Amino acid sequence: MLSASMNEKLNAQITREFYSSYLYRQMASCLDQMGLSVLEQFFLDQADEERMHAVKLIDYVQKAGGKLALGAIEAPPAEYESVLAICEATLAHERQVTKHIHALVAQAEEDKDYSTRSYLQWYIDEQVEEEASFADLVQLAKLAGSDLLALEDRVEKILAKRAPALGEGAQLGG
Ligand code: OFO
């Protein structure tokens, strides 16, 4: 049984996961406008993963006897000055998400809610993968500089490598 506070925090996290999906969809469209179709695909895949994170949590709240209350999703920024700015914004965003996941874990521990604590481990591990993945992307964007075709080429190879592992938290660099 979820505490009221845990239930509320999980609902807020579900909204945040949908926001992440919304954010990466918007970024994908910005990348499309820049003519970067491979990076666009990378962000579309990421947007799908974030939606899956939200749906998994909805499922958990319901199974754990909680009450789902979806929140409003704010509009993500729609203008970025460069690919590097997009990549850096994603890394900063994921670091924030990690803090929220850790706060959920702290709540579960305070409640002695070991089921939720155990369930959240998947999210902790996923955040490690995502931060590593976006940190790699920032590095690649920095190295590529203005050579965006080289960046597209590099990301294409990485996407081809991770394709079989999609959905299993594959790392960009792995
Ligand atoms: Fe949902 O993992 Fe990123 O935000």
Tab-separated table of C-alpha atoms and ligand atoms in Angstrom:
chain	number	residue	atom	x	y	z
A	1	MET	CA	0.000	0.000	0.000
A	2	LEU	CA	1.386	3.364	-0.999
A	3	SER	CA	1.473	6.219	1.497
A	4	ALA	CA	-0.433	9.320	0.386
A	5	SER	CA	2.850	11.127	0.008
A	6	MET	CA	4.401	8.335	-2.062
A	7	ASN	CA	1.310	8.172	-4.235
A	8	GLU	CA	1.459	11.927	-4.843
A	9	LYS	CA	5.174	11.846	-5.634
A	10	LEU	CA	4.755	8.926	-8.045
A	11	ASN	CA	1.972	10.809	-9.826
A	12	ALA	CA	4.270	13.825	-10.134
A	13	GLN	CA	7.013	11.590	-11.532
A	14	ILE	CA	4.604	10.151	-14.115
A	15	THR	CA	3.877	13.691	-15.297
A	16	ARG	CA	7.614	14.386	-15.434
A	17	GLU	CA	8.208	11.271	-17.543
A	18	PHE	CA	5.539	12.446	-19.982
A	19	TYR	CA	7.194	15.872	-19.975
A	20	SER	CA	10.521	14.210	-20.875
A	21	SER	CA	8.806	12.515	-23.796
A	22	TYR	CA	7.242	15.827	-24.816
A	23	LEU	CA	10.612	17.602	-24.520
A	24	TYR	CA	12.449	15.043	-26.667
A	25	ARG	CA	9.667	15.123	-29.292
A	26	GLN	CA	10.083	18.877	-29.509
A	27	MET	CA	13.856	18.560	-29.728
A	28	ALA	CA	13.481	15.918	-32.460
A	29	SER	CA	11.451	18.381	-34.471
A	30	CYS	CA	14.069	21.130	-33.962
A	31	LEU	CA	16.739	18.693	-35.205
A	32	ASP	CA	14.575	17.857	-38.201
A	33	GLN	CA	14.424	21.578	-38.979
A	34	MET	CA	18.216	21.676	-38.858
A	35	GLY	CA	18.263	18.840	-41.434
A	36	LEU	CA	19.706	16.327	-38.962
A	37	SER	CA	17.572	13.252	-39.528
A	38	VAL	CA	19.764	10.779	-37.639
A	39	LEU	CA	19.784	12.886	-34.497
A	40	GLU	CA	16.075	13.418	-34.986
A	41	GLN	CA	15.621	9.632	-34.891
A	42	PHE	CA	17.760	9.385	-31.761
A	43	PHE	CA	15.484	11.870	-29.992
A	44	LEU	CA	12.308	10.210	-31.299
A	45	ASP	CA	13.515	6.895	-29.854
A	46	GLN	CA	14.275	8.660	-26.590
A	47	ALA	CA	10.805	10.232	-26.549
A	48	ASP	CA	9.271	6.741	-26.943
A	49	GLU	CA	11.402	5.427	-24.075
A	50	GLU	CA	10.257	8.250	-21.797
A	51	ARG	CA	6.630	7.503	-22.605
A	52	MET	CA	7.304	3.876	-21.685
A	53	HIS	CA	8.800	5.027	-18.350
A	54	ALA	CA	5.553	6.911	-17.633
A	55	VAL	CA	3.360	3.963	-18.583
A	56	LYS	CA	5.417	1.549	-16.423
A	57	LEU	CA	4.921	3.840	-13.428
A	58	ILE	CA	1.185	4.162	-14.088
A	59	ASP	CA	1.007	0.409	-14.096
A	60	TYR	CA	2.877	0.256	-10.783
A	61	VAL	CA	0.682	2.872	-9.080
A	62	GLN	CA	-2.400	0.913	-10.073
A	63	LYS	CA	-0.973	-2.454	-9.027
A	64	ALA	CA	0.179	-1.021	-5.704
A	65	GLY	CA	-3.355	0.121	-4.914
A	66	GLY	CA	-2.652	3.802	-5.493
A	67	LYS	CA	-4.729	6.396	-7.271
A	68	LEU	CA	-3.534	7.837	-10.541
A	69	ALA	CA	-3.862	11.608	-10.939
A	70	LEU	CA	-2.167	12.901	-14.071
A	71	GLY	CA	-0.815	16.437	-13.906
A	72	ALA	CA	-0.569	19.150	-16.554
A	73	ILE	CA	2.413	18.889	-18.890
A	74	GLU	CA	4.150	22.214	-19.422
A	75	ALA	CA	5.289	23.320	-22.853
A	76	PRO	CA	8.947	22.543	-23.527
A	77	PRO	CA	11.292	25.180	-25.004
A	78	ALA	CA	10.932	25.200	-28.781
A	79	GLU	CA	14.021	27.215	-29.757
A	80	TYR	CA	17.643	26.118	-29.498
A	81	GLU	CA	20.628	27.913	-30.909
A	82	SER	CA	22.604	24.795	-31.814
A	83	VAL	CA	22.774	21.011	-31.669
A	84	LEU	CA	25.215	21.321	-28.799
A	85	ALA	CA	22.673	23.454	-26.902
A	86	ILE	CA	20.083	20.687	-27.362
A	87	CYS	CA	22.497	17.992	-26.177
A	88	GLU	CA	23.547	20.025	-23.139
A	89	ALA	CA	19.907	20.736	-22.272
A	90	THR	CA	19.121	17.004	-22.343
A	91	LEU	CA	22.009	16.177	-20.036
A	92	ALA	CA	20.949	18.900	-17.581
A	93	HIS	CA	17.370	17.618	-17.787
A	94	GLU	CA	18.368	14.011	-17.092
A	95	ARG	CA	20.437	15.108	-14.087
A	96	GLN	CA	17.334	16.782	-12.690
A	97	VAL	CA	15.267	13.659	-13.313
A	98	THR	CA	17.856	11.592	-11.439
A	99	LYS	CA	17.448	13.873	-8.407
A	100	HIS	CA	13.673	13.338	-8.518
A	101	ILE	CA	14.094	9.557	-8.713
A	102	HIS	CA	16.437	9.651	-5.730
A	103	ALA	CA	13.849	11.703	-3.811
A	104	LEU	CA	11.283	8.986	-4.549
A	105	VAL	CA	13.661	6.372	-3.188
A	106	ALA	CA	14.171	8.456	-0.042
A	107	GLN	CA	10.392	8.612	0.427
A	108	ALA	CA	10.069	4.840	-0.036
A	109	GLU	CA	12.784	4.282	2.558
A	110	GLU	CA	11.150	6.694	4.993
A	111	ASP	CA	7.855	4.819	4.530
A	112	LYS	CA	9.626	1.437	4.846
A	113	ASP	CA	7.853	0.722	1.557
A	114	TYR	CA	10.215	-1.981	0.310
A	115	SER	CA	8.092	-2.895	-2.716
A	116	THR	CA	8.274	0.633	-4.135
A	117	ARG	CA	11.951	0.870	-3.170
A	118	SER	CA	12.622	-2.293	-5.154
A	119	TYR	CA	10.535	-1.147	-8.119
A	120	LEU	CA	12.415	2.156	-8.279
A	121	GLN	CA	15.770	0.404	-8.673
A	122	TRP	CA	15.044	-0.007	-12.398
A	123	TYR	CA	14.638	3.784	-12.670
A	124	ILE	CA	17.866	4.438	-10.781
A	125	ASP	CA	19.773	2.159	-13.155
A	126	GLU	CA	18.041	3.671	-16.179
A	127	GLN	CA	19.092	7.176	-15.128
A	128	VAL	CA	22.729	6.072	-14.908
A	129	GLU	CA	22.461	4.813	-18.504
A	130	GLU	CA	20.706	7.928	-19.730
A	131	GLU	CA	23.106	10.364	-18.112
A	132	ALA	CA	26.021	8.421	-19.592
A	133	SER	CA	24.355	8.344	-22.983
A	134	PHE	CA	23.682	12.076	-23.096
A	135	ALA	CA	27.115	12.910	-21.686
A	136	ASP	CA	28.560	10.935	-24.627
A	137	LEU	CA	26.313	12.856	-27.006
A	138	VAL	CA	27.512	16.202	-25.600
A	139	GLN	CA	31.110	15.024	-26.056
A	140	LEU	CA	30.451	13.989	-29.655
A	141	ALA	CA	28.721	17.288	-30.444
A	142	LYS	CA	31.679	19.208	-28.991
A	143	LEU	CA	34.197	17.168	-30.981
A	144	ALA	CA	32.210	17.538	-34.201
A	145	GLY	CA	32.008	21.327	-33.825
A	146	SER	CA	30.505	22.687	-37.022
A	147	ASP	CA	30.957	19.371	-38.875
A	148	LEU	CA	27.381	18.229	-38.311
A	149	LEU	CA	27.550	15.576	-41.017
A	150	ALA	CA	30.356	13.885	-39.091
A	151	LEU	CA	28.163	14.009	-35.984
A	152	GLU	CA	25.232	12.479	-37.895
A	153	ASP	CA	27.519	9.768	-39.189
A	154	ARG	CA	28.802	8.960	-35.715
A	155	VAL	CA	25.328	8.845	-34.189
A	156	GLU	CA	24.091	6.671	-37.069
A	157	LYS	CA	26.754	4.063	-36.290
A	158	ILE	CA	25.850	4.175	-32.616
A	159	LEU	CA	22.132	3.784	-33.348
A	160	ALA	CA	22.858	0.800	-35.590
A	161	LYS	CA	24.837	-0.806	-32.761
A	162	ARG	CA	22.223	-0.214	-30.098
A	163	ALA	CA	19.219	-1.161	-32.252
A	164	PRO	CA	18.919	-4.752	-30.963
A	165	ALA	CA	19.163	-3.528	-27.372
A	166	LEU	CA	16.644	-0.678	-27.643
A	167	GLY	CA	14.351	-0.579	-24.672
A	168	GLU	CA	16.888	-2.365	-22.529
A	169	GLY	CA	18.598	0.857	-21.505
A	170	ALA	CA	21.391	0.655	-24.088
A	171	GLN	CA	24.078	3.306	-23.727
A	172	LEU	CA	24.859	5.655	-26.543
A	173	GLY	CA	28.524	4.782	-26.306
A	174	GLY	CA	27.943	1.065	-25.790
B	1	OFO	FE1	12.654	8.612	-17.800
B	1	OFO	O1	14.413	8.507	-17.929
B	1	OFO	FE2	15.097	10.075	-18.614
B	1	OFO	O2	14.045	11.325	-18.022
